Amino acid sequence: MNRDMFLLRPEITFLNHGSFGACPRAVFQFYQDLQRELEGQPVEFLGRELPDRLAAARHVLGKYVGAHGDDLVFVTNATTGLNIIARSLDLQPGDEILSTDQEYGALDRTWRFLEKKKGLRYIRREIPLPLTDPQQVVEAVWNGRTANTKVLFLSHITSPTALIFPVQELVDLARAEGIITIIDGAHVPGQMDLNLDQLGADFYSGNCHKWLMAPKGAAFLHARRAMQHLVEPLVVSWGYESLEPGPSPFIDQQEWTGTRDPSAWLTGPRAIAFQQENSWDAERTRCHAMILEAHARITALTGQQPICPANGQWFRQMAALPLPPGTDIKRLKNELYNQFQVEIPVLECGPRCYIRPSAQGYNQPQDFDRLLEGLEASLGT
């Protein structure tokens, strides 16, 4: 794939697709065309055509993620989608949310906010690193349940450590005990095949602006139909007690919360088509191979034990590699960017520091050569 198909600045070695994604030119052009159409006749676009356009986009996206289009709604990002659910549930003082120490910081903050507001208990179970068997994750999480556990909240792919969690088994265990399941799928659509109906989580939110490569502001919230009555709007607007009801109150209340630009949401089908037009299964395989090689080279350079085996069971197009103890992560990140023009996350999770390279269609092996050059210089190895 040609890097020129993307809008990224050519002088930057971009190994941080996992943070905010990067949009292809063709998809971004479609997005801007929609915005111009909206401005050409705002009343027609927003007032008359939008419900049908959103429905069509939902059904294309639903097919892509293995769900009925009327069981999902568009949201700005996965954090917003998950906040809708967290704020909707009628949880009482002493109720427990069972989770892990690998969750995205924004959602940690969401649950801590509700701890203080409602008197809940947010239980962050430690995941024993390194991992060799998915059952280690299952046991670490599930052994933390109590009679007060009301919600299981997990990442499908963790943000700080890029680990693929065995969510199917944990969702099944929770369902059998009547525990509500909420899955953070921010990094999944576009990076992994997804079948939401098969997974059976009660609530699942994923980003379209990351690995699916839609514009920023495109994400979805999926709710199992039997659970949709629990979902409340964060913003009460005309969709509440709608004068022109759509397929369900779930869609009415979430989809129309006031004037906004829905163009990013409507671009999802174009992003899906872009991947189909460019043999994306093969492209994902190529990217995974680059990450496997980077995994081996960084491990050899740092001498640190990996947090998981190097295979597709644990990570795909993004991996986290431990850095030597005492690494000054702020200095390292600044040097990689300022001296080598490498954009890459360097972060902390628990007591360890990690570097988290991503590989997407615009990347080539020489991008990782540049990374290794910078790491060798900055780490003094």
Short mmCIF file of C-alpha atoms in Angstrom, two decimals:
data_model
loop_
_atom_site.label_atom_id
_atom_site.label_comp_id
_atom_site.label_asym_id
_atom_site.label_seq_id
_atom_site.Cartn_x
_atom_site.Cartn_y
_atom_site.Cartn_z
CA MET A 1 0.00 0.00 0.00
CA ASN A 2 1.16 3.51 -0.84
CA ARG A 3 1.64 5.92 2.07
CA ASP A 4 0.44 8.69 -0.25
CA MET A 5 -3.05 7.20 0.12
CA PHE A 6 -3.04 8.79 3.58
CA LEU A 7 -2.78 12.38 4.76
CA LEU A 8 0.09 11.84 7.19
CA ARG A 9 3.00 14.27 7.05
CA PRO A 10 5.79 12.55 5.07
CA GLU A 11 8.63 13.51 7.42
CA ILE A 12 7.06 11.74 10.43
CA THR A 13 7.56 8.03 11.06
CA PHE A 14 4.08 7.35 12.38
CA LEU A 15 3.93 4.28 14.65
CA ASN A 16 1.00 5.44 16.78
CA HIS A 17 -2.12 4.46 14.89
CA GLY A 18 -3.54 3.10 18.13
CA SER A 19 -4.08 6.52 19.69
CA PHE A 20 -6.19 8.44 17.19
CA GLY A 21 -6.00 6.51 13.94
CA ALA A 22 -5.23 8.06 10.55
CA CYS A 23 -7.76 8.61 7.78
CA PRO A 24 -7.12 7.70 4.11
CA ARG A 25 -7.42 10.50 1.58
CA ALA A 26 -10.37 8.88 -0.19
CA VAL A 27 -12.33 8.48 3.03
CA PHE A 28 -11.50 12.00 4.22
CA GLN A 29 -12.55 13.42 0.85
CA PHE A 30 -15.92 11.66 1.17
CA TYR A 31 -16.23 13.10 4.68
CA GLN A 32 -15.58 16.64 3.45
CA ASP A 33 -18.01 16.16 0.57
CA LEU A 34 -20.69 15.30 3.13
CA GLN A 35 -19.84 18.39 5.16
CA ARG A 36 -20.16 20.59 2.06
CA GLU A 37 -23.47 18.95 1.21
CA LEU A 38 -24.70 19.62 4.74
CA GLU A 39 -23.74 23.30 4.49
CA GLY A 40 -25.37 23.58 1.07
CA GLN A 41 -28.81 22.81 2.49
CA PRO A 42 -28.67 22.23 6.26
CA VAL A 43 -32.43 21.87 6.74
CA GLU A 44 -32.75 19.22 4.05
CA PHE A 45 -29.67 17.31 5.26
CA LEU A 46 -30.40 17.41 9.00
CA GLY A 47 -34.14 17.86 9.06
CA ARG A 48 -35.39 15.61 6.29
CA GLU A 49 -32.69 13.17 5.13
CA LEU A 50 -30.61 12.40 8.20
CA PRO A 51 -32.71 9.62 9.81
CA ASP A 52 -32.63 7.54 6.62
CA ARG A 53 -28.94 8.23 6.05
CA LEU A 54 -28.07 7.23 9.60
CA ALA A 55 -30.17 4.07 9.31
CA ALA A 56 -28.37 3.06 6.11
CA ALA A 57 -24.96 3.69 7.70
CA ARG A 58 -25.94 1.75 10.83
CA HIS A 59 -26.96 -1.28 8.82
CA VAL A 60 -23.71 -1.32 6.83
CA LEU A 61 -21.72 -1.01 10.04
CA GLY A 62 -23.91 -3.59 11.76
CA LYS A 63 -23.15 -6.15 9.06
CA TYR A 64 -19.44 -5.40 9.44
CA VAL A 65 -19.45 -5.96 13.22
CA GLY A 66 -21.90 -8.88 13.24
CA ALA A 67 -24.98 -7.17 14.62
CA HIS A 68 -28.35 -5.85 13.51
CA GLY A 69 -28.15 -2.20 12.55
CA ASP A 70 -31.03 -1.30 14.86
CA ASP A 71 -29.10 -2.61 17.87
CA LEU A 72 -26.39 0.03 17.59
CA VAL A 73 -26.20 3.81 17.59
CA PHE A 74 -23.46 6.19 16.58
CA VAL A 75 -21.51 8.03 19.26
CA THR A 76 -18.50 10.34 19.13
CA ASN A 77 -16.04 7.86 20.66
CA ALA A 78 -16.00 4.68 22.71
CA THR A 79 -15.49 6.63 25.93
CA THR A 80 -18.76 8.44 25.31
CA GLY A 81 -20.57 5.20 24.51
CA LEU A 82 -19.34 3.54 27.68
CA ASN A 83 -20.18 6.60 29.76
CA ILE A 84 -23.76 6.38 28.49
CA ILE A 85 -24.00 2.86 29.88
CA ALA A 86 -22.15 3.54 33.13
CA ARG A 87 -24.38 6.54 33.85
CA SER A 88 -27.58 4.68 32.86
CA LEU A 89 -27.37 1.64 35.11
CA ASP A 90 -29.33 1.75 38.36
CA LEU A 91 -26.44 0.73 40.59
CA GLN A 92 -26.69 1.07 44.36
CA PRO A 93 -24.19 1.76 47.16
CA GLY A 94 -22.00 -1.29 47.70
CA ASP A 95 -22.57 -2.70 44.20
CA GLU A 96 -19.31 -3.83 42.60
CA ILE A 97 -17.93 -3.32 39.10
CA LEU A 98 -15.42 -6.08 38.39
CA SER A 99 -12.58 -5.05 36.09
CA THR A 100 -8.80 -5.20 35.65
CA ASP A 101 -5.70 -3.07 36.11
CA GLN A 102 -5.31 -2.90 32.31
CA GLU A 103 -8.23 -0.60 31.48
CA TYR A 104 -8.13 2.70 29.61
CA GLY A 105 -7.49 5.63 31.93
CA ALA A 106 -10.57 7.61 30.87
CA LEU A 107 -12.82 4.70 31.82
CA ASP A 108 -10.99 4.13 35.09
CA ARG A 109 -11.90 7.73 35.83
CA THR A 110 -15.52 7.17 34.81
CA TRP A 111 -15.94 4.36 37.32
CA ARG A 112 -14.03 6.21 40.06
CA PHE A 113 -16.35 9.17 39.51
CA LEU A 114 -19.35 6.88 40.03
CA GLU A 115 -17.67 5.31 43.06
CA LYS A 116 -17.70 8.71 44.73
CA LYS A 117 -21.11 9.74 43.42
CA LYS A 118 -23.02 6.53 44.13
CA GLY A 119 -20.94 4.66 46.67
CA LEU A 120 -20.03 1.88 44.25
CA ARG A 121 -16.90 -0.26 44.43
CA TYR A 122 -14.67 -0.42 41.37
CA ILE A 123 -12.61 -3.62 41.64
CA ARG A 124 -9.46 -3.57 39.50
CA ARG A 125 -8.08 -7.11 39.44
CA GLU A 126 -4.35 -7.43 38.77
CA ILE A 127 -3.52 -9.33 35.59
CA PRO A 128 -0.39 -11.39 36.23
CA LEU A 129 2.24 -10.42 33.68
CA PRO A 130 3.80 -12.06 31.79
CA LEU A 131 0.93 -14.12 30.40
CA THR A 132 1.24 -17.46 28.66
CA ASP A 133 -2.34 -18.80 28.74
CA PRO A 134 -5.68 -16.94 28.36
CA GLN A 135 -6.96 -18.89 31.38
CA GLN A 136 -4.65 -16.77 33.52
CA VAL A 137 -6.76 -13.75 32.58
CA VAL A 138 -10.03 -15.60 33.09
CA GLU A 139 -9.02 -16.81 36.54
CA ALA A 140 -7.52 -13.48 37.62
CA VAL A 141 -10.75 -11.68 36.75
CA TRP A 142 -13.35 -14.26 37.69
CA ASN A 143 -11.85 -15.05 41.08
CA GLY A 144 -12.63 -11.46 42.02
CA ARG A 145 -16.40 -11.78 41.78
CA THR A 146 -18.52 -11.63 44.94
CA ALA A 147 -22.19 -11.65 45.78
CA ASN A 148 -22.10 -7.88 45.20
CA THR A 149 -20.70 -8.05 41.64
CA LYS A 150 -23.27 -6.44 39.36
CA VAL A 151 -21.14 -5.47 36.35
CA LEU A 152 -18.19 -7.00 34.50
CA PHE A 153 -16.27 -4.27 32.65
CA LEU A 154 -13.39 -5.31 30.37
CA SER A 155 -11.36 -4.18 27.41
CA HIS A 156 -11.43 -6.47 24.39
CA ILE A 157 -7.98 -5.15 23.47
CA THR A 158 -6.27 -3.28 26.28
CA SER A 159 -5.01 0.22 25.60
CA PRO A 160 -1.77 0.36 27.65
CA THR A 161 -0.57 -3.19 26.91
CA ALA A 162 -2.34 -4.03 23.60
CA LEU A 163 -3.38 -7.45 24.91
CA ILE A 164 -6.33 -9.32 23.42
CA PHE A 165 -8.41 -10.48 26.39
CA PRO A 166 -10.50 -13.71 26.30
CA VAL A 167 -13.75 -11.77 26.57
CA GLN A 168 -15.99 -14.49 25.13
CA GLU A 169 -15.39 -16.88 28.03
CA LEU A 170 -15.79 -14.13 30.61
CA VAL A 171 -18.99 -12.83 29.00
CA ASP A 172 -20.41 -16.37 29.06
CA LEU A 173 -19.48 -16.83 32.72
CA ALA A 174 -21.04 -13.51 33.66
CA ARG A 175 -24.23 -14.17 31.72
CA ALA A 176 -24.69 -17.46 33.58
CA GLU A 177 -24.62 -15.57 36.90
CA GLY A 178 -26.77 -12.63 35.84
CA ILE A 179 -23.88 -10.13 35.80
CA ILE A 180 -24.15 -7.28 33.29
CA THR A 181 -21.29 -7.22 30.79
CA ILE A 182 -19.82 -4.00 29.36
CA ILE A 183 -16.97 -4.34 26.86
CA ASP A 184 -14.60 -1.58 25.77
CA GLY A 185 -13.88 -2.44 22.14
CA ALA A 186 -12.12 0.80 21.24
CA HIS A 187 -9.27 -0.94 19.38
CA VAL A 188 -11.19 -3.81 17.77
CA PRO A 189 -13.20 -2.71 14.68
CA GLY A 190 -10.87 -2.89 11.71
CA GLN A 191 -8.07 -4.65 13.57
CA MET A 192 -9.93 -7.89 14.37
CA ASP A 193 -13.00 -9.61 12.98
CA LEU A 194 -15.95 -8.95 15.26
CA ASN A 195 -19.28 -10.72 15.70
CA LEU A 196 -21.25 -8.93 18.38
CA ASP A 197 -24.26 -11.23 18.24
CA GLN A 198 -22.02 -14.22 18.82
CA LEU A 199 -20.11 -12.51 21.62
CA GLY A 200 -23.35 -11.73 23.42
CA ALA A 201 -22.05 -8.89 25.60
CA ASP A 202 -24.84 -6.75 27.00
CA PHE A 203 -23.11 -3.54 25.94
CA TYR A 204 -20.15 -2.97 23.61
CA SER A 205 -18.65 0.27 22.34
CA GLY A 206 -16.03 0.48 19.61
CA ASN A 207 -14.28 3.22 17.67
CA CYS A 208 -14.50 3.59 13.90
CA HIS A 209 -11.85 6.33 13.82
CA LYS A 210 -9.02 4.02 14.88
CA TRP A 211 -8.41 0.81 12.93
CA LEU A 212 -11.42 1.19 10.67
CA MET A 213 -9.90 4.56 9.64
CA ALA A 214 -13.04 6.67 9.58
CA PRO A 215 -12.68 10.37 10.50
CA LYS A 216 -12.37 11.45 14.11
CA GLY A 217 -15.68 11.47 15.95
CA ALA A 218 -16.99 8.16 14.59
CA ALA A 219 -17.78 5.33 17.00
CA PHE A 220 -20.70 3.10 17.96
CA LEU A 221 -22.53 1.77 20.99
CA HIS A 222 -24.14 -1.64 20.71
CA ALA A 223 -26.77 -2.81 23.18
CA ARG A 224 -28.25 -6.27 23.27
CA ARG A 225 -31.93 -5.83 22.46
CA ALA A 226 -33.09 -7.28 25.77
CA MET A 227 -31.00 -4.64 27.58
CA GLN A 228 -31.81 -1.54 25.54
CA HIS A 229 -34.56 -0.44 27.92
CA LEU A 230 -31.85 0.23 30.54
CA VAL A 231 -30.06 2.81 28.40
CA GLU A 232 -30.76 6.47 29.15
CA PRO A 233 -29.66 9.51 27.13
CA LEU A 234 -26.80 11.59 28.47
CA VAL A 235 -28.47 14.53 26.72
CA VAL A 236 -32.28 14.70 26.75
CA SER A 237 -33.55 16.24 23.54
CA TRP A 238 -36.20 15.71 20.86
CA GLY A 239 -35.50 12.00 20.67
CA TYR A 240 -37.07 11.57 24.12
CA GLU A 241 -40.83 11.11 23.67
CA SER A 242 -40.16 11.48 19.96
CA LEU A 243 -42.91 12.99 17.83
CA GLU A 244 -41.74 10.81 14.92
CA PRO A 245 -40.55 7.55 16.52
CA GLY A 246 -37.88 5.53 14.77
CA PRO A 247 -37.10 1.82 15.22
CA SER A 248 -36.78 2.10 19.02
CA PRO A 249 -36.47 4.56 21.92
CA PHE A 250 -32.82 3.43 22.15
CA ILE A 251 -32.13 4.88 18.70
CA ASP A 252 -34.40 7.91 19.07
CA GLN A 253 -32.89 9.04 22.37
CA GLN A 254 -29.24 8.52 21.43
CA GLU A 255 -29.23 9.57 17.79
CA TRP A 256 -30.76 13.05 18.02
CA THR A 257 -29.41 15.15 20.89
CA GLY A 258 -29.35 18.49 19.06
CA THR A 259 -27.55 20.14 16.16
CA ARG A 260 -24.20 18.58 15.33
CA ASP A 261 -22.21 17.49 12.29
CA PRO A 262 -22.99 13.78 11.67
CA SER A 263 -20.65 13.49 8.67
CA ALA A 264 -18.08 11.31 10.48
CA TRP A 265 -20.81 8.80 11.34
CA LEU A 266 -22.02 8.68 7.74
CA THR A 267 -18.46 8.02 6.53
CA GLY A 268 -18.29 4.58 8.16
CA PRO A 269 -19.54 2.70 5.08
CA ARG A 270 -16.93 4.46 2.93
CA ALA A 271 -14.17 3.42 5.35
CA ILE A 272 -15.40 -0.18 5.20
CA ALA A 273 -15.44 -0.01 1.39
CA PHE A 274 -11.89 1.36 1.38
CA GLN A 275 -10.67 -1.70 3.25
CA GLN A 276 -12.58 -4.04 0.96
CA GLU A 277 -11.11 -2.32 -2.10
CA ASN A 278 -7.59 -2.70 -0.76
CA SER A 279 -7.46 -6.39 0.26
CA TRP A 280 -7.44 -5.54 3.94
CA ASP A 281 -7.15 -9.09 5.27
CA ALA A 282 -3.81 -9.35 3.48
CA GLU A 283 -2.85 -5.89 4.68
CA ARG A 284 -3.59 -6.79 8.30
CA THR A 285 -1.48 -9.93 7.92
CA ARG A 286 1.40 -7.84 6.56
CA CYS A 287 1.10 -5.39 9.45
CA HIS A 288 1.04 -8.20 11.99
CA ALA A 289 4.27 -9.55 10.50
CA MET A 290 5.92 -6.14 10.93
CA ILE A 291 4.82 -6.01 14.57
CA LEU A 292 6.15 -9.53 15.18
CA GLU A 293 9.54 -8.50 13.81
CA ALA A 294 9.53 -5.28 15.84
CA HIS A 295 8.60 -7.30 18.92
CA ALA A 296 11.64 -9.53 18.47
CA ARG A 297 14.03 -6.64 17.72
CA ILE A 298 12.92 -4.46 20.65
CA THR A 299 13.05 -7.43 23.02
CA ALA A 300 16.60 -8.21 21.90
CA LEU A 301 17.57 -4.57 22.31
CA THR A 302 16.14 -4.02 25.80
CA GLY A 303 16.71 -7.49 27.21
CA GLN A 304 13.30 -7.31 28.90
CA GLN A 305 10.97 -10.30 29.12
CA PRO A 306 7.89 -9.84 26.89
CA ILE A 307 4.49 -9.68 28.59
CA CYS A 308 3.06 -12.41 26.34
CA PRO A 309 4.05 -14.84 23.59
CA ALA A 310 4.64 -13.27 20.20
CA ASN A 311 1.62 -14.54 18.28
CA GLY A 312 -1.79 -13.47 16.99
CA GLN A 313 -3.57 -14.85 20.01
CA TRP A 314 -2.32 -11.96 22.15
CA PHE A 315 -1.86 -9.03 19.76
CA ARG A 316 -2.37 -8.10 16.11
CA GLN A 317 -1.30 -4.73 14.72
CA MET A 318 -0.19 -3.21 18.01
CA ALA A 319 2.03 -4.53 20.81
CA ALA A 320 3.48 -3.27 24.09
CA LEU A 321 7.12 -3.99 24.91
CA PRO A 322 8.58 -3.47 28.43
CA LEU A 323 11.36 -0.93 28.75
CA PRO A 324 14.30 -1.25 31.15
CA PRO A 325 13.55 -0.30 34.77
CA GLY A 326 14.27 3.35 35.44
CA THR A 327 13.62 4.49 31.86
CA ASP A 328 12.71 8.17 31.76
CA ILE A 329 9.67 7.81 29.52
CA LYS A 330 9.13 11.54 29.00
CA ARG A 331 12.74 11.99 27.86
CA LEU A 332 12.60 8.90 25.65
CA LYS A 333 9.40 9.98 23.94
CA ASN A 334 10.73 13.48 23.36
CA GLU A 335 14.01 12.23 21.94
CA LEU A 336 12.32 9.77 19.60
CA TYR A 337 10.13 12.54 18.26
CA ASN A 338 12.42 15.54 18.28
CA GLN A 339 15.60 13.83 17.12
CA PHE A 340 14.28 10.95 15.00
CA GLN A 341 10.76 12.15 14.04
CA VAL A 342 9.23 8.92 15.36
CA GLU A 343 5.70 9.30 16.74
CA ILE A 344 5.09 6.44 19.18
CA PRO A 345 3.52 6.02 22.64
CA VAL A 346 5.84 5.55 25.61
CA LEU A 347 3.74 4.98 28.70
CA GLU A 348 3.35 3.58 32.20
CA CYS A 349 1.01 0.81 33.30
CA GLY A 350 1.35 -0.21 36.91
CA PRO A 351 4.99 -0.48 37.94
CA ARG A 352 6.32 -0.95 34.38
CA CYS A 353 7.05 1.31 31.42
CA TYR A 354 6.23 0.27 27.85
CA ILE A 355 6.70 1.33 24.28
CA ARG A 356 3.68 0.54 22.07
CA PRO A 357 4.34 0.40 18.32
CA SER A 358 1.46 0.10 15.87
CA ALA A 359 1.52 -0.99 12.24
CA GLN A 360 -1.06 0.16 9.71
CA GLY A 361 -1.31 0.10 5.92
CA TYR A 362 0.89 3.16 5.46
CA ASN A 363 3.80 1.62 7.39
CA GLN A 364 6.83 -0.13 5.89
CA PRO A 365 9.70 -2.11 7.49
CA GLN A 366 12.02 0.90 7.27
CA ASP A 367 9.74 2.72 9.72
CA PHE A 368 10.73 0.19 12.36
CA ASP A 369 14.39 0.49 11.37
CA ARG A 370 14.07 4.16 12.23
CA LEU A 371 12.47 3.30 15.55
CA LEU A 372 15.28 0.90 16.45
CA GLU A 373 17.85 3.50 15.50
CA GLY A 374 16.22 5.96 17.88
CA LEU A 375 15.86 3.43 20.68
CA GLU A 376 19.49 2.37 20.44
CA ALA A 377 20.61 6.00 20.69
CA SER A 378 18.19 7.02 23.42
CA LEU A 379 18.52 3.95 25.62
CA GLY A 380 22.30 3.91 25.26
CA THR A 381 22.41 0.25 24.19
#
